[in-house]
PDB file of C-alpha atoms in Angstrom:
ATOM      1  CA  MET A1424       7.708  -8.974  14.922  1.00 78.00           C
ATOM      2  CA  ILE A1425      11.067  -8.501  13.200  1.00 91.00           C
ATOM      3  CA  TYR A1426       9.360  -8.915   9.812  1.00 92.00           C
ATOM      4  CA  VAL A1427       6.832  -6.201  10.699  1.00 91.00           C
ATOM      5  CA  PHE A1428       9.676  -3.878  11.689  1.00 94.00           C
ATOM      6  CA  LEU A1429      11.570  -4.572   8.459  1.00 94.00           C
ATOM      7  CA  SER A1430       8.405  -4.015   6.419  1.00 94.00           C
ATOM      8  CA  VAL A1431       7.766  -0.694   8.197  1.00 94.00           C
ATOM      9  CA  CYS A1432      11.360   0.443   7.588  1.00 95.00           C
ATOM     10  CA  SER A1433      11.139  -0.555   3.917  1.00 95.00           C
ATOM     11  CA  SER A1434       7.872   1.352   3.474  1.00 95.00           C
ATOM     12  CA  VAL A1435       9.271   4.528   5.066  1.00 95.00           C
ATOM     13  CA  LEU A1436      12.464   4.134   3.006  1.00 96.00           C
ATOM     14  CA  VAL A1437      10.363   4.307  -0.174  1.00 95.00           C
ATOM     15  CA  SER A1438       9.002   7.692   0.947  1.00 95.00           C
ATOM     16  CA  VAL A1439      12.490   8.882   1.901  1.00 96.00           C
ATOM     17  CA  LEU A1440      13.862   7.943  -1.534  1.00 95.00           C
ATOM     18  CA  LEU A1441      10.995   9.765  -3.253  1.00 94.00           C
ATOM     19  CA  LYS A1442      11.791  12.784  -1.079  1.00 93.00           C
ATOM     20  CA  LEU A1443      15.482  12.633  -2.037  1.00 94.00           C
ATOM     21  CA  ALA A1444      14.752  12.204  -5.753  1.00 92.00           C
ATOM     22  CA  ARG A1445      14.302  15.933  -6.359  1.00 87.00           C
ATOM     23  CA  ARG A1446      17.423  16.830  -4.388  1.00 89.00           C
ATOM     24  CA  TYR A1447      19.536  14.598  -6.643  1.00 90.00           C
ATOM     25  CA  ARG A1448      17.619  15.584  -9.805  1.00 89.00           C
ATOM     26  CA  ILE A1449      16.183  12.123 -10.344  1.00 92.00           C
ATOM     27  CA  ASP A1450      13.347  11.703 -12.842  1.00 92.00           C
ATOM     28  CA  VAL A1451      10.764  10.008 -10.612  1.00 93.00           C
ATOM     29  CA  PHE A1452       8.981   8.256 -13.483  1.00 93.00           C
ATOM     30  CA  GLN A1453      12.224   6.696 -14.743  1.00 93.00           C
ATOM     31  CA  ALA A1454      13.079   5.582 -11.204  1.00 94.00           C
ATOM     32  CA  ILE A1455       9.627   4.052 -10.773  1.00 94.00           C
ATOM     33  CA  THR A1456       9.941   2.226 -14.104  1.00 94.00           C
ATOM     34  CA  TRP A1457      13.274   0.641 -13.157  1.00 93.00           C
ATOM     35  CA  ASN A1458      11.933  -0.089  -9.683  1.00 93.00           C
ATOM     36  CA  TYR A1459       9.507  -2.585 -11.256  1.00 92.00           C
ATOM     37  CA  SER A1460      12.322  -4.334 -13.118  1.00 89.00           C
ATOM     38  CA  ILE A1461      13.636  -5.644  -9.790  1.00 84.00           C
ATOM     39  CA  VAL A1462      10.919  -8.302  -9.604  1.00 69.00           C
ATOM     40  CA  VAL A1463      11.993  -9.610 -13.008  1.00 70.00           C
ATOM     41  CA  ILE A1464      15.725  -9.482 -12.241  1.00 73.00           C
ATOM     42  CA  LEU A1465      15.421 -11.215  -8.860  1.00 66.00           C
ATOM     43  CA  PHE A1466      12.540 -13.506  -9.911  1.00 57.00           C
ATOM     44  CA  PHE A1467      11.475 -12.753  -6.371  1.00 57.00           C
ATOM     45  CA  PHE A1468       8.527 -15.047  -5.828  1.00 56.00           C
ATOM     46  CA  LYS A1469       9.530 -18.069  -7.972  1.00 64.00           C
ATOM     47  CA  PRO A1470       6.152 -18.047  -9.722  1.00 64.00           C
ATOM     48  CA  GLN A1471       4.345 -21.094 -11.072  1.00 68.00           C
ATOM     49  CA  LEU A1472       3.319 -20.024 -14.561  1.00 67.00           C
ATOM     50  CA  THR A1473       1.379 -23.171 -15.487  1.00 67.00           C
ATOM     51  CA  ASN A1474      -2.130 -21.838 -14.756  1.00 69.00           C
ATOM     52  CA  ILE A1475      -1.836 -18.258 -16.013  1.00 73.00           C
ATOM     53  CA  HIS A1476      -4.488 -18.907 -18.699  1.00 75.00           C
ATOM     54  CA  GLN A1477      -6.986 -18.929 -15.793  1.00 76.00           C
ATOM     55  CA  ALA A1478      -5.726 -15.619 -14.393  1.00 80.00           C
ATOM     56  CA  PRO A1479      -8.024 -12.544 -14.107  1.00 87.00           C
ATOM     57  CA  ILE A1480      -6.218 -10.561 -16.807  1.00 90.00           C
ATOM     58  CA  LEU A1481      -8.512  -7.511 -16.572  1.00 93.00           C
ATOM     59  CA  THR A1482      -7.745  -7.095 -12.869  1.00 93.00           C
ATOM     60  CA  TYR A1483      -4.030  -7.632 -13.554  1.00 93.00           C
ATOM     61  CA  SER A1484      -4.154  -4.984 -16.294  1.00 95.00           C
ATOM     62  CA  ALA A1485      -5.935  -2.466 -14.071  1.00 96.00           C
ATOM     63  CA  LEU A1486      -3.270  -2.907 -11.391  1.00 95.00           C
ATOM     64  CA  ALA A1487      -0.460  -2.729 -13.956  1.00 95.00           C
ATOM     65  CA  ILE A1488      -1.692   0.752 -14.919  1.00 96.00           C
ATOM     66  CA  LEU A1489      -2.724   1.976 -11.470  1.00 96.00           C
ATOM     67  CA  LEU A1490       0.471   0.952  -9.641  1.00 95.00           C
ATOM     68  CA  PRO A1491       2.931   3.154 -11.571  1.00 95.00           C
ATOM     69  CA  ALA A1492       0.377   5.962 -11.934  1.00 96.00           C
ATOM     70  CA  ILE A1493      -0.283   6.204  -8.175  1.00 96.00           C
ATOM     71  CA  PHE A1494       3.448   5.765  -7.491  1.00 94.00           C
ATOM     72  CA  VAL A1495       4.116   8.900  -9.554  1.00 95.00           C
ATOM     73  CA  VAL A1496       1.401  10.816  -7.665  1.00 95.00           C
ATOM     74  CA  MET A1497       2.879   9.560  -4.389  1.00 95.00           C
ATOM     75  CA  GLY A1498       6.218  11.038  -5.447  1.00 93.00           C
ATOM     76  CA  LEU A1499       4.500  14.385  -6.067  1.00 94.00           C
ATOM     77  CA  ALA A1500       2.727  14.136  -2.699  1.00 94.00           C
ATOM     78  CA  VAL A1501       5.986  13.453  -0.839  1.00 94.00           C
ATOM     79  CA  ARG A1502       7.675  16.362  -2.630  1.00 92.00           C
ATOM     80  CA  THR A1503       4.928  18.910  -1.992  1.00 91.00           C
ATOM     81  CA  ALA A1504       3.184  17.729   1.198  1.00 91.00           C
ATOM     82  CA  GLY A1505       6.011  15.811   2.874  1.00 93.00           C
ATOM     83  CA  ILE A1506       6.643  12.283   4.123  1.00 95.00           C
ATOM     84  CA  VAL A1507       4.429  12.600   7.216  1.00 94.00           C
ATOM     85  CA  ARG A1508       1.199  13.563   5.462  1.00 93.00           C
ATOM     86  CA  THR A1509       1.788  11.175   2.547  1.00 94.00           C
ATOM     87  CA  ASP A1510       2.342   8.201   4.863  1.00 94.00           C
ATOM     88  CA  VAL A1511      -0.836   9.079   6.790  1.00 94.00           C
ATOM     89  CA  ALA A1512      -2.845   9.295   3.534  1.00 93.00           C
ATOM     90  CA  GLN A1513      -1.323   6.025   2.336  1.00 93.00           C
ATOM     91  CA  ARG A1514      -2.063   4.124   5.551  1.00 92.00           C
ATOM     92  CA  LEU A1515      -5.586   5.507   5.999  1.00 92.00           C
ATOM     93  CA  SER A1516      -6.453   4.359   2.466  1.00 90.00           C
ATOM     94  CA  LEU A1517      -7.571   1.173   4.241  1.00 88.00           C
ATOM     95  CA  LEU A1518     -10.812   3.108   4.909  1.00 89.00           C
ATOM     96  CA  ILE A1519     -11.599   2.815   1.185  1.00 89.00           C
ATOM     97  CA  SER A1520     -11.279  -0.970   1.164  1.00 84.00           C
ATOM     98  CA  LEU A1521     -13.225  -1.259   4.437  1.00 83.00           C
ATOM     99  CA  SER A1522     -16.004   0.927   3.033  1.00 83.00           C
ATOM    100  CA  ALA A1523     -16.095  -1.197  -0.119  1.00 82.00           C
ATOM    101  CA  ALA A1524     -16.412  -4.313   2.026  1.00 77.00           C
ATOM    102  CA  PHE A1525     -19.446  -2.776   3.726  1.00 76.00           C
ATOM    103  CA  PHE A1526     -21.226  -1.049   0.815  1.00 76.00           C
ATOM    104  CA  VAL A1527     -20.222  -3.273  -2.134  1.00 71.00           C
ATOM    105  CA  PHE A1528     -19.567  -6.728  -0.697  1.00 68.00           C
ATOM    106  CA  ASN A1529     -22.260  -6.498   2.034  1.00 69.00           C
ATOM    107  CA  GLU A1530     -19.868  -7.368   4.856  1.00 72.00           C
ATOM    108  CA  THR A1531     -21.356  -6.911   8.326  1.00 71.00           C
ATOM    109  CA  PHE A1532     -19.562  -4.370  10.506  1.00 73.00           C
ATOM    110  CA  ASN A1533     -19.653  -4.091  14.268  1.00 79.00           C
ATOM    111  CA  PRO A1534     -20.150  -0.603  15.796  1.00 86.00           C
ATOM    112  CA  LEU A1535     -16.494  -0.442  16.897  1.00 87.00           C
ATOM    113  CA  LYS A1536     -15.235  -0.765  13.331  1.00 84.00           C
ATOM    114  CA  MET A1537     -17.635   1.970  12.224  1.00 87.00           C
ATOM    115  CA  VAL A1538     -16.194   4.229  14.925  1.00 91.00           C
ATOM    116  CA  GLY A1539     -12.701   3.472  13.635  1.00 89.00           C
ATOM    117  CA  ILE A1540     -13.706   4.334  10.083  1.00 88.00           C
ATOM    118  CA  GLY A1541     -15.309   7.583  11.269  1.00 91.00           C
ATOM    119  CA  LEU A1542     -12.187   8.584  13.199  1.00 92.00           C
ATOM    120  CA  GLY A1543     -10.044   7.698  10.197  1.00 91.00           C
ATOM    121  CA  ALA A1544     -12.112   9.959   7.946  1.00 91.00           C
ATOM    122  CA  VAL A1545     -11.644  12.842  10.419  1.00 93.00           C
ATOM    123  CA  ALA A1546      -7.913  12.034  10.624  1.00 92.00           C
ATOM    124  CA  ILE A1547      -7.379  12.268   6.858  1.00 90.00           C
ATOM    125  CA  ALA A1548      -9.295  15.575   6.811  1.00 89.00           C
ATOM    126  CA  CYS A1549      -7.032  16.947   9.570  1.00 91.00           C
ATOM    127  CA  ALA A1550      -3.792  15.665   8.014  1.00 86.00           C
ATOM    128  CA  ILE A1551      -4.343  17.199   4.573  1.00 82.00           C
ATOM    129  CA  PRO A1552      -3.155  20.826   4.166  1.00 76.00           C
ATOM    130  CA  TRP A1553      -6.342  22.367   2.775  1.00 68.00           C
ATOM    131  CA  GLN A1554      -5.127  25.938   3.167  1.00 63.00           C
ATOM    132  CA  LYS A1555      -3.471  27.596   0.172  1.00 57.00           C
ATOM    133  CA  GLN A1556       0.305  27.511   0.531  1.00 55.00           C
ATOM    134  CA  SER A1557       2.562  30.258  -0.696  1.00 51.00           C
ATOM    135  CA  SER A1558       5.637  28.647  -2.201  1.00 50.00           C
ATOM    136  CA  ASN A1559       7.833  28.823  -5.245  1.00 51.00           C
ATOM    137  CA  ASP A1560       7.759  25.050  -5.506  1.00 54.00           C
ATOM    138  CA  GLU A1561       5.715  24.146  -8.565  1.00 55.00           C
ATOM    139  CA  GLY A1562       2.673  22.110  -7.618  1.00 57.00           C
ATOM    140  CA  LYS A1563       2.839  22.963  -3.903  1.00 65.00           C
ATOM    141  CA  GLY A1564      -0.671  24.396  -3.985  1.00 71.00           C
ATOM    142  CA  ASN A1565      -1.947  21.048  -5.322  1.00 82.00           C
ATOM    143  CA  SER A1566      -0.555  19.023  -2.408  1.00 87.00           C
ATOM    144  CA  TRP A1567      -4.047  18.367  -1.032  1.00 89.00           C
ATOM    145  CA  LEU A1568      -5.103  16.953  -4.427  1.00 93.00           C
ATOM    146  CA  TYR A1569      -2.063  14.654  -4.560  1.00 94.00           C
ATOM    147  CA  LEU A1570      -2.781  13.404  -1.030  1.00 93.00           C
ATOM    148  CA  LEU A1571      -6.422  12.680  -1.825  1.00 94.00           C
ATOM    149  CA  THR A1572      -5.374  10.856  -5.007  1.00 95.00           C
ATOM    150  CA  VAL A1573      -2.937   8.730  -2.973  1.00 95.00           C
ATOM    151  CA  PHE A1574      -5.687   8.060  -0.418  1.00 94.00           C
ATOM    152  CA  PHE A1575      -8.311   6.928  -2.967  1.00 95.00           C
ATOM    153  CA  GLY A1576      -5.848   5.362  -5.438  1.00 95.00           C
ATOM    154  CA  ILE A1577      -4.129   3.081  -2.943  1.00 93.00           C
ATOM    155  CA  GLY A1578      -7.538   2.188  -1.519  1.00 92.00           C
ATOM    156  CA  VAL A1579      -8.709   1.006  -4.958  1.00 94.00           C
ATOM    157  CA  ILE A1580      -5.431  -0.888  -5.473  1.00 93.00           C
ATOM    158  CA  ASP A1581      -5.936  -2.609  -2.115  1.00 90.00           C
ATOM    159  CA  ILE A1582      -9.454  -3.708  -3.157  1.00 89.00           C
ATOM    160  CA  LEU A1583      -8.109  -5.176  -6.416  1.00 91.00           C
ATOM    161  CA  PHE A1584      -5.324  -7.011  -4.582  1.00 89.00           C
ATOM    162  CA  LYS A1585      -7.884  -8.478  -2.146  1.00 84.00           C
ATOM    163  CA  GLN A1586      -9.938  -9.734  -5.095  1.00 85.00           C
ATOM    164  CA  ILE A1587      -6.838 -11.447  -6.481  1.00 87.00           C
ATOM    165  CA  ALA A1588      -6.073 -12.981  -3.070  1.00 81.00           C
ATOM    166  CA  LEU A1589      -9.513 -14.628  -3.168  1.00 80.00           C
ATOM    167  CA  TYR A1590      -8.806 -16.052  -6.650  1.00 82.00           C
ATOM    168  CA  LYS A1591      -7.475 -19.531  -5.808  1.00 81.00           C
ATOM    169  CA  GLU A1592      -6.823 -20.814  -9.344  1.00 83.00           C
ATOM    170  CA  VAL A1593      -3.509 -18.918  -9.501  1.00 83.00           C
ATOM    171  CA  PRO A1594      -1.129 -18.728  -6.492  1.00 82.00           C
ATOM    172  CA  TYR A1595      -1.001 -15.250  -4.966  1.00 81.00           C
ATOM    173  CA  THR A1596       2.784 -14.936  -5.340  1.00 79.00           C
ATOM    174  CA  THR A1597       2.462 -15.826  -9.023  1.00 82.00           C
ATOM    175  CA  SER A1598      -0.168 -13.129  -9.421  1.00 85.00           C
ATOM    176  CA  LEU A1599       2.175 -10.613  -7.769  1.00 85.00           C
ATOM    177  CA  PHE A1600       4.978 -11.517 -10.166  1.00 84.00           C
ATOM    178  CA  ILE A1601       2.720 -11.157 -13.228  1.00 87.00           C
ATOM    179  CA  ILE A1602       1.249  -7.842 -12.027  1.00 90.00           C
ATOM    180  CA  TYR A1603       4.620  -6.223 -11.340  1.00 90.00           C
ATOM    181  CA  ALA A1604       6.073  -7.572 -14.579  1.00 90.00           C
ATOM    182  CA  MET A1605       3.096  -6.046 -16.428  1.00 93.00           C
ATOM    183  CA  ALA A1606       3.548  -2.771 -14.513  1.00 94.00           C
ATOM    184  CA  PHE A1607       7.190  -2.706 -15.638  1.00 94.00           C
ATOM    185  CA  THR A1608       6.124  -3.337 -19.242  1.00 95.00           C
ATOM    186  CA  VAL A1609       3.523  -0.549 -19.175  1.00 95.00           C
ATOM    187  CA  SER A1610       5.961   1.895 -17.561  1.00 95.00           C
ATOM    188  CA  MET A1611       8.717   0.959 -20.008  1.00 95.00           C
ATOM    189  CA  LEU A1612       6.459   1.544 -23.028  1.00 95.00           C
ATOM    190  CA  VAL A1613       5.589   5.008 -21.713  1.00 94.00           C
ATOM    191  CA  LEU A1614       9.261   5.701 -20.968  1.00 93.00           C
ATOM    192  CA  LEU A1615      10.332   4.582 -24.458  1.00 94.00           C
ATOM    193  CA  TYR A1616       7.763   6.944 -25.963  1.00 94.00           C
ATOM    194  CA  MET A1617       9.171   9.790 -23.846  1.00 92.00           C
ATOM    195  CA  VAL A1618      12.705   8.914 -24.975  1.00 90.00           C
ATOM    196  CA  VAL A1619      11.736   8.739 -28.660  1.00 92.00           C
ATOM    197  CA  THR A1620       9.980  12.117 -28.403  1.00 91.00           C
ATOM    198  CA  ARG A1621      13.121  13.443 -26.637  1.00 82.00           C
ATOM    199  CA  ARG A1622      11.328  14.445 -23.477  1.00 85.00           C
ATOM    200  CA  VAL A1623      13.752  12.398 -21.364  1.00 84.00           C
ATOM    201  CA  LYS A1624      16.869  10.308 -21.920  1.00 84.00           C
ATOM    202  CA  PHE A1625      18.205   7.152 -20.295  1.00 82.00           C
ATOM    203  CA  THR A1626      20.929   7.690 -17.703  1.00 85.00           C
ATOM    204  CA  TRP A1627      22.543   5.212 -15.359  1.00 88.00           C
ATOM    205  CA  ARG A1628      21.827   7.268 -12.239  1.00 91.00           C
ATOM    206  CA  HIS A1629      18.077   6.997 -12.846  1.00 92.00           C
ATOM    207  CA  ILE A1630      18.377   3.241 -13.331  1.00 92.00           C
ATOM    208  CA  LEU A1631      20.493   2.740 -10.193  1.00 94.00           C
ATOM    209  CA  PHE A1632      18.176   4.950  -8.130  1.00 95.00           C
ATOM    210  CA  GLY A1633      15.204   2.975  -9.467  1.00 94.00           C
ATOM    211  CA  TRP A1634      16.803  -0.319  -8.477  1.00 94.00           C
ATOM    212  CA  ILE A1635      17.419   0.961  -4.936  1.00 95.00           C
ATOM    213  CA  LEU A1636      13.783   2.085  -4.836  1.00 95.00           C
ATOM    214  CA  GLY A1637      12.782  -1.371  -6.098  1.00 92.00           C
ATOM    215  CA  PHE A1638      14.676  -3.156  -3.315  1.00 92.00           C
ATOM    216  CA  ALA A1639      12.866  -1.000  -0.741  1.00 93.00           C
ATOM    217  CA  ASN A1640       9.466  -1.436  -2.430  1.00 90.00           C
ATOM    218  CA  PHE A1641       9.625  -5.197  -2.784  1.00 85.00           C
ATOM    219  CA  GLY A1642      11.312  -5.552   0.606  1.00 89.00           C
ATOM    220  CA  ASN A1643       8.169  -3.976   2.018  1.00 90.00           C
ATOM    221  CA  ILE A1644       5.998  -6.558   0.229  1.00 86.00           C
ATOM    222  CA  LEU A1645       8.237  -9.533   1.088  1.00 83.00           C
ATOM    223  CA  PHE A1646       8.538  -8.768   4.803  1.00 90.00           C
ATOM    224  CA  TYR A1647       4.810  -7.969   5.063  1.00 89.00           C
ATOM    225  CA  LEU A1648       3.943 -11.383   3.589  1.00 83.00           C
ATOM    226  CA  LYS A1649       6.477 -13.093   5.875  1.00 86.00           C
ATOM    227  CA  ALA A1650       5.020 -11.254   8.888  1.00 87.00           C
ATOM    228  CA  HIS A1651       1.573 -12.624   8.070  1.00 81.00           C
ATOM    229  CA  GLN A1652       3.064 -16.119   7.692  1.00 82.00           C
ATOM    230  CA  ALA A1653       4.930 -15.882  11.015  1.00 84.00           C
ATOM    231  CA  LEU A1654       1.892 -14.445  12.852  1.00 79.00           C
ATOM    232  CA  SER A1655      -0.815 -16.245  10.907  1.00 77.00           C
ATOM    233  CA  ALA A1656      -2.920 -16.665  14.068  1.00 74.00           C
ATOM    234  CA  ASN A1657      -2.840 -12.904  14.755  1.00 74.00           C
ATOM    235  CA  PRO A1658      -3.319 -11.017  11.460  1.00 75.00           C
ATOM    236  CA  SER A1659      -4.739  -7.992  13.305  1.00 75.00           C
ATOM    237  CA  ILE A1660      -1.423  -7.544  15.118  1.00 81.00           C
ATOM    238  CA  VAL A1661       0.406  -7.410  11.779  1.00 84.00           C
ATOM    239  CA  PHE A1662      -2.220  -5.055  10.367  1.00 84.00           C
ATOM    240  CA  SER A1663      -2.115  -2.582  13.263  1.00 85.00           C
ATOM    241  CA  ALA A1664       1.640  -2.758  13.915  1.00 88.00           C
ATOM    242  CA  MET A1665       2.412  -2.206  10.217  1.00 91.00           C
ATOM    243  CA  ASN A1666       0.122   0.791   9.703  1.00 91.00           C
ATOM    244  CA  ILE A1667       0.769   2.475  13.048  1.00 91.00           C
ATOM    245  CA  GLY A1668       4.502   1.774  12.729  1.00 92.00           C
ATOM    246  CA  VAL A1669       4.691   3.456   9.314  1.00 94.00           C
ATOM    247  CA  ILE A1670       2.848   6.548  10.594  1.00 93.00           C
ATOM    248  CA  ILE A1671       5.057   6.860  13.704  1.00 93.00           C
ATOM    249  CA  ILE A1672       8.414   6.210  12.011  1.00 94.00           C
ATOM    250  CA  GLY A1673       7.377   8.249   8.979  1.00 94.00           C
ATOM    251  CA  THR A1674       6.456  11.164  11.268  1.00 93.00           C
ATOM    252  CA  LEU A1675       9.755  10.978  13.166  1.00 94.00           C
ATOM    253  CA  THR A1676      11.688  10.786   9.887  1.00 94.00           C
ATOM    254  CA  GLY A1677       9.846  13.694   8.315  1.00 94.00           C
ATOM    255  CA  VAL A1678      10.023  15.979  11.349  1.00 93.00           C
ATOM    256  CA  LEU A1679      13.509  15.147  12.665  1.00 93.00           C
ATOM    257  CA  ILE A1680      15.433  14.540   9.438  1.00 93.00           C
ATOM    258  CA  PHE A1681      13.628  16.615   6.821  1.00 93.00           C
ATOM    259  CA  LYS A1682      12.368  19.308   9.237  1.00 92.00           C
ATOM    260  CA  GLU A1683       8.798  19.111   7.938  1.00 91.00           C
ATOM    261  CA  LYS A1684       6.407  21.549   9.589  1.00 89.00           C
ATOM    262  CA  LEU A1685       3.137  20.282  11.054  1.00 89.00           C
ATOM    263  CA  THR A1686       0.202  22.389  12.162  1.00 89.00           C
ATOM    264  CA  THR A1687      -1.747  21.616  15.325  1.00 92.00           C
ATOM    265  CA  LEU A1688      -4.534  20.242  13.118  1.00 92.00           C
ATOM    266  CA  ASN A1689      -2.030  17.944  11.358  1.00 91.00           C
ATOM    267  CA  LYS A1690      -0.806  16.616  14.712  1.00 93.00           C
ATOM    268  CA  ILE A1691      -4.395  15.939  15.782  1.00 94.00           C
ATOM    269  CA  GLY A1692      -4.933  14.092  12.478  1.00 93.00           C
ATOM    270  CA  ILE A1693      -1.866  11.902  13.008  1.00 94.00           C
ATOM    271  CA  SER A1694      -2.989  11.041  16.557  1.00 94.00           C
ATOM    272  CA  LEU A1695      -6.502  10.213  15.345  1.00 94.00           C
ATOM    273  CA  ALA A1696      -5.038   8.049  12.561  1.00 94.00           C
ATOM    274  CA  ILE A1697      -3.160   5.931  15.104  1.00 94.00           C
ATOM    275  CA  VAL A1698      -6.256   5.606  17.311  1.00 94.00           C
ATOM    276  CA  ALA A1699      -8.466   4.751  14.310  1.00 92.00           C
ATOM    277  CA  ILE A1700      -6.126   1.991  13.113  1.00 92.00           C
ATOM    278  CA  ALA A1701      -5.880   0.532  16.634  1.00 91.00           C
ATOM    279  CA  ILE A1702      -9.699   0.516  16.959  1.00 91.00           C
ATOM    280  CA  ILE A1703     -10.163  -1.125  13.538  1.00 89.00           C
ATOM    281  CA  ALA A1704      -7.556  -3.767  14.393  1.00 87.00           C
ATOM    282  CA  TYR A1705      -9.283  -4.491  17.704  1.00 87.00           C
ATOM    283  CA  ALA A1706     -12.661  -4.662  15.934  1.00 85.00           C
ATOM    284  CA  LYS A1707     -11.188  -7.196  13.499  1.00 80.00           C
ATOM    285  CA  THR A1708     -10.008  -9.294  16.464  1.00 81.00           C
ATOM    286  CA  LEU A1709     -13.492  -9.216  18.015  1.00 80.00           C
ATOM    287  CA  GLU A1710     -15.085 -10.234  14.681  1.00 74.00           C
ATOM    288  CA  LYS A1711     -12.700 -13.168  14.366  1.00 73.00           C
ATOM    289  CA  LYS A1712     -13.386 -14.242  17.967  1.00 72.00           C
ATOM    290  CA  ASP A1713     -17.142 -13.974  17.349  1.00 68.00           C
ATOM    291  CA  LYS A1714     -16.866 -16.175  14.244  1.00 65.00           C
ATOM    292  CA  VAL A1715     -14.888 -18.785  16.202  1.00 59.00           C
ATOM    293  CA  ASP A1716     -17.436 -18.727  19.036  1.00 59.00           C
ATOM    294  CA  ARG A1717     -20.374 -19.114  16.626  1.00 65.00           C
ATOM    295  CA  SER A1718     -18.607 -21.949  14.841  1.00 61.00           C
ATOM    296  CA  SER A1719     -17.956 -23.641  18.181  1.00 60.00           C
ATOM    297  CA  ASP A1720     -21.597 -23.205  19.267  1.00 59.00           C
ATOM    298  CA  LYS A1721     -22.810 -24.635  15.973  1.00 63.00           C
ATOM    299  CA  LYS A1722     -20.524 -27.645  16.374  1.00 62.00           C
ATOM    300  CA  ILE A1723     -21.787 -28.273  19.927  1.00 63.00           C
ATOM    301  CA  LYS A1724     -25.437 -28.014  18.801  1.00 60.00           C
ATOM    302  CA  THR A1725     -24.780 -30.454  15.954  1.00 62.00           C
ATOM    303  CA  GLU A1726     -23.167 -32.955  18.348  1.00 61.00           C
ATOM    304  CA  LEU A1727     -26.121 -32.663  20.765  1.00 61.00           C
ATOM    305  CA  LEU A1728     -28.574 -33.213  17.924  1.00 58.00           C
ATOM    306  CA  ILE A1729     -26.697 -36.323  16.780  1.00 62.00           C
ATOM    307  CA  ARG A1730     -26.765 -37.711  20.330  1.00 61.00           C
ATOM    308  CA  LYS A1731     -30.526 -37.149  20.567  1.00 60.00           C
ATOM    309  CA  LEU A1732     -31.097 -38.921  17.271  1.00 58.00           C
ATOM    310  CA  ASN A1733     -29.016 -41.856  18.467  1.00 56.00           C
TER     311      ASN A1733
END
């Protein structure tokens, strides 16, 4: 479980850094751009680039654009809505991928998972500050829009990553390296345009901040993958512990360190989010057990049939 804990801490650290960016006058887009350079500098996943001609380039390209775009929106969400609400929206984005599995990929759901999805939908509605906020902070009134964009955007990204995980011609770690390298290239092209048009200028503090953000971001990915490897027989434990852990630690960080204010409705939403994730994780465990039982029954029936024929 140490890998789960490290992944949770890395994920919350990303939100904390995005929160601190404004305080230290960091250009979030520049920081996000340099964040993606970390994968190239560290050559993190030691990719095998021999089969890249078989790679799903369109899916890679979509992710290369979506990743930095949603990262920027996440920065706006953290700044205007706070760490707590942004982490809840980010974690409950799993409802998008689960819904896609049901409506698009025709996956069969048990009633318990449907209950979890329903509770999650109520949780996101409770966590988002729908009421108009009076503040001098530019964009504060759009915090609900940023949170919804994070919710749907990360959900779509998760669906695309799951499609890539099913693509066996290219190793998953190689795909990750290519995607993040492409995301860095896309972000850098946009940044160069902004520099040429004199909207921004390169400074070392943005680069250093971006590298720190990159270590936290890719630490989250690395430890999450290692957690699944270490607990390969119990993926639901990793799933639930990761998502619930981020919501709990993110809430404690936001409330205790950054003094974020939560309404009663927000607190209800956070509680429902934790319950929803736990129910979905348990439903996943039951589905896996049911598949094993059916496979075992089928094997027994086949053996009995063979004995009768003999």
